Amino acid sequence: MSGEKIEKKVTVGNRMGLHARPASCIATILADYPEAEVTLARPDDFENAADCHSVLSLMILAAGQGTELILSGSGEGAAEAVRRIEACFTANFDEGR
């Protein structure tokens, strides 16, 4: 299902926001899905969506605690990648609140 598209709303729950460690966790997950195109964007700024394969791109979002983001994916493996990333947000990247 290479044309598969998925979109989820996620909220940054950890106190430090989307800093280097959570961004690295996301990029590490995406390393398992090289054919998937997965992005994170602010709901009002899809033009500047961050490529989830890139730690730097994710950090440029400057998403602090409480920021709502749209997690979008398409391509081979995107649904599983998005599910795994969404689970990281749900668990606050194991950093607590």
Short mmCIF file of C-alpha atoms in Angstrom, two decimals:
data_model
loop_
_atom_site.label_atom_id
_atom_site.label_comp_id
_atom_site.label_asym_id
_atom_site.label_seq_id
_atom_site.Cartn_x
_atom_site.Cartn_y
_atom_site.Cartn_z
CA MET A 1 0.00 0.00 0.00
CA SER A 2 2.52 2.61 -1.10
CA GLY A 3 -0.17 5.29 -1.61
CA GLU A 4 -1.43 4.95 1.96
CA LYS A 5 -1.86 8.25 3.84
CA ILE A 6 -2.41 8.74 7.54
CA GLU A 7 -2.77 11.80 9.75
CA LYS A 8 -2.92 12.11 13.54
CA LYS A 9 -3.08 15.05 15.94
CA VAL A 10 -0.45 14.83 18.69
CA THR A 11 0.34 17.10 21.62
CA VAL A 12 3.79 17.69 23.10
CA GLY A 13 3.29 16.68 26.72
CA ASN A 14 6.78 16.51 28.14
CA ARG A 15 8.01 19.56 30.07
CA MET A 16 11.08 20.19 27.88
CA GLY A 17 9.14 20.05 24.62
CA LEU A 18 10.42 18.60 21.36
CA HIS A 19 14.13 18.95 22.15
CA ALA A 20 17.08 16.90 20.85
CA ARG A 21 16.31 13.58 22.58
CA PRO A 22 12.65 13.29 21.48
CA ALA A 23 13.59 14.49 18.00
CA SER A 24 16.29 11.82 17.87
CA CYS A 25 13.77 9.17 18.99
CA ILE A 26 11.45 10.15 16.13
CA ALA A 27 14.25 10.12 13.55
CA THR A 28 15.46 6.73 14.84
CA ILE A 29 11.98 5.28 14.34
CA LEU A 30 11.92 6.63 10.78
CA ALA A 31 15.25 4.93 10.04
CA ASP A 32 13.24 1.68 10.05
CA TYR A 33 10.96 3.08 7.32
CA PRO A 34 13.16 4.65 4.63
CA GLU A 35 10.34 4.69 2.06
CA ALA A 36 7.87 6.47 4.35
CA GLU A 37 7.38 10.22 4.13
CA VAL A 38 6.43 11.41 7.60
CA THR A 39 6.13 15.03 8.71
CA LEU A 40 5.15 17.04 11.78
CA ALA A 41 3.57 20.46 11.35
CA ARG A 42 1.75 23.07 13.32
CA PRO A 43 -1.93 23.00 12.32
CA ASP A 44 -1.70 26.55 10.95
CA ASP A 45 1.66 26.13 9.16
CA PHE A 46 1.79 23.04 6.92
CA GLU A 47 4.11 24.94 4.57
CA ASN A 48 6.92 24.59 7.13
CA ALA A 49 6.36 20.95 8.04
CA ALA A 50 9.32 19.16 9.60
CA ASP A 51 10.70 16.02 7.95
CA CYS A 52 10.65 13.36 10.67
CA HIS A 53 13.78 11.76 9.20
CA SER A 54 15.75 14.86 10.31
CA VAL A 55 16.50 15.73 13.94
CA LEU A 56 17.38 19.29 12.96
CA SER A 57 14.15 19.75 11.00
CA LEU A 58 12.15 18.55 14.02
CA MET A 59 13.99 20.84 16.43
CA ILE A 60 13.35 23.86 14.19
CA LEU A 61 9.64 23.44 14.98
CA ALA A 62 10.46 24.79 18.46
CA ALA A 63 7.47 22.88 19.83
CA GLY A 64 7.18 23.44 23.56
CA GLN A 65 4.98 21.64 26.05
CA GLY A 66 1.31 21.85 25.06
CA THR A 67 1.98 22.46 21.36
CA GLU A 68 -0.46 20.62 19.11
CA LEU A 69 1.05 19.17 15.95
CA ILE A 70 -0.22 17.23 12.97
CA LEU A 71 1.68 14.01 12.29
CA SER A 72 1.25 12.98 8.65
CA GLY A 73 2.59 10.02 6.75
CA SER A 74 2.43 8.40 3.36
CA GLY A 75 4.27 5.68 1.54
CA GLU A 76 5.42 2.21 2.47
CA GLY A 77 5.46 1.68 6.24
CA ALA A 78 3.99 5.11 7.03
CA ALA A 79 1.03 3.80 9.03
CA GLU A 80 3.27 1.77 11.34
CA ALA A 81 5.79 4.63 11.66
CA VAL A 82 3.03 7.11 12.55
CA ARG A 83 1.59 4.66 15.09
CA ARG A 84 4.99 4.27 16.77
CA ILE A 85 5.66 8.01 16.82
CA GLU A 86 2.18 8.73 18.17
CA ALA A 87 2.90 6.25 20.99
CA CYS A 88 6.05 8.22 21.86
CA PHE A 89 4.02 11.41 22.17
CA THR A 90 1.42 9.59 24.29
CA ALA A 91 4.20 8.37 26.62
CA ASN A 92 5.75 11.88 26.75
CA PHE A 93 8.93 10.35 25.34
CA ASP A 94 9.35 8.66 28.75
CA GLU A 95 10.24 12.04 30.29
CA GLY A 96 7.18 12.48 32.45
CA ARG A 97 5.22 15.73 32.37
#
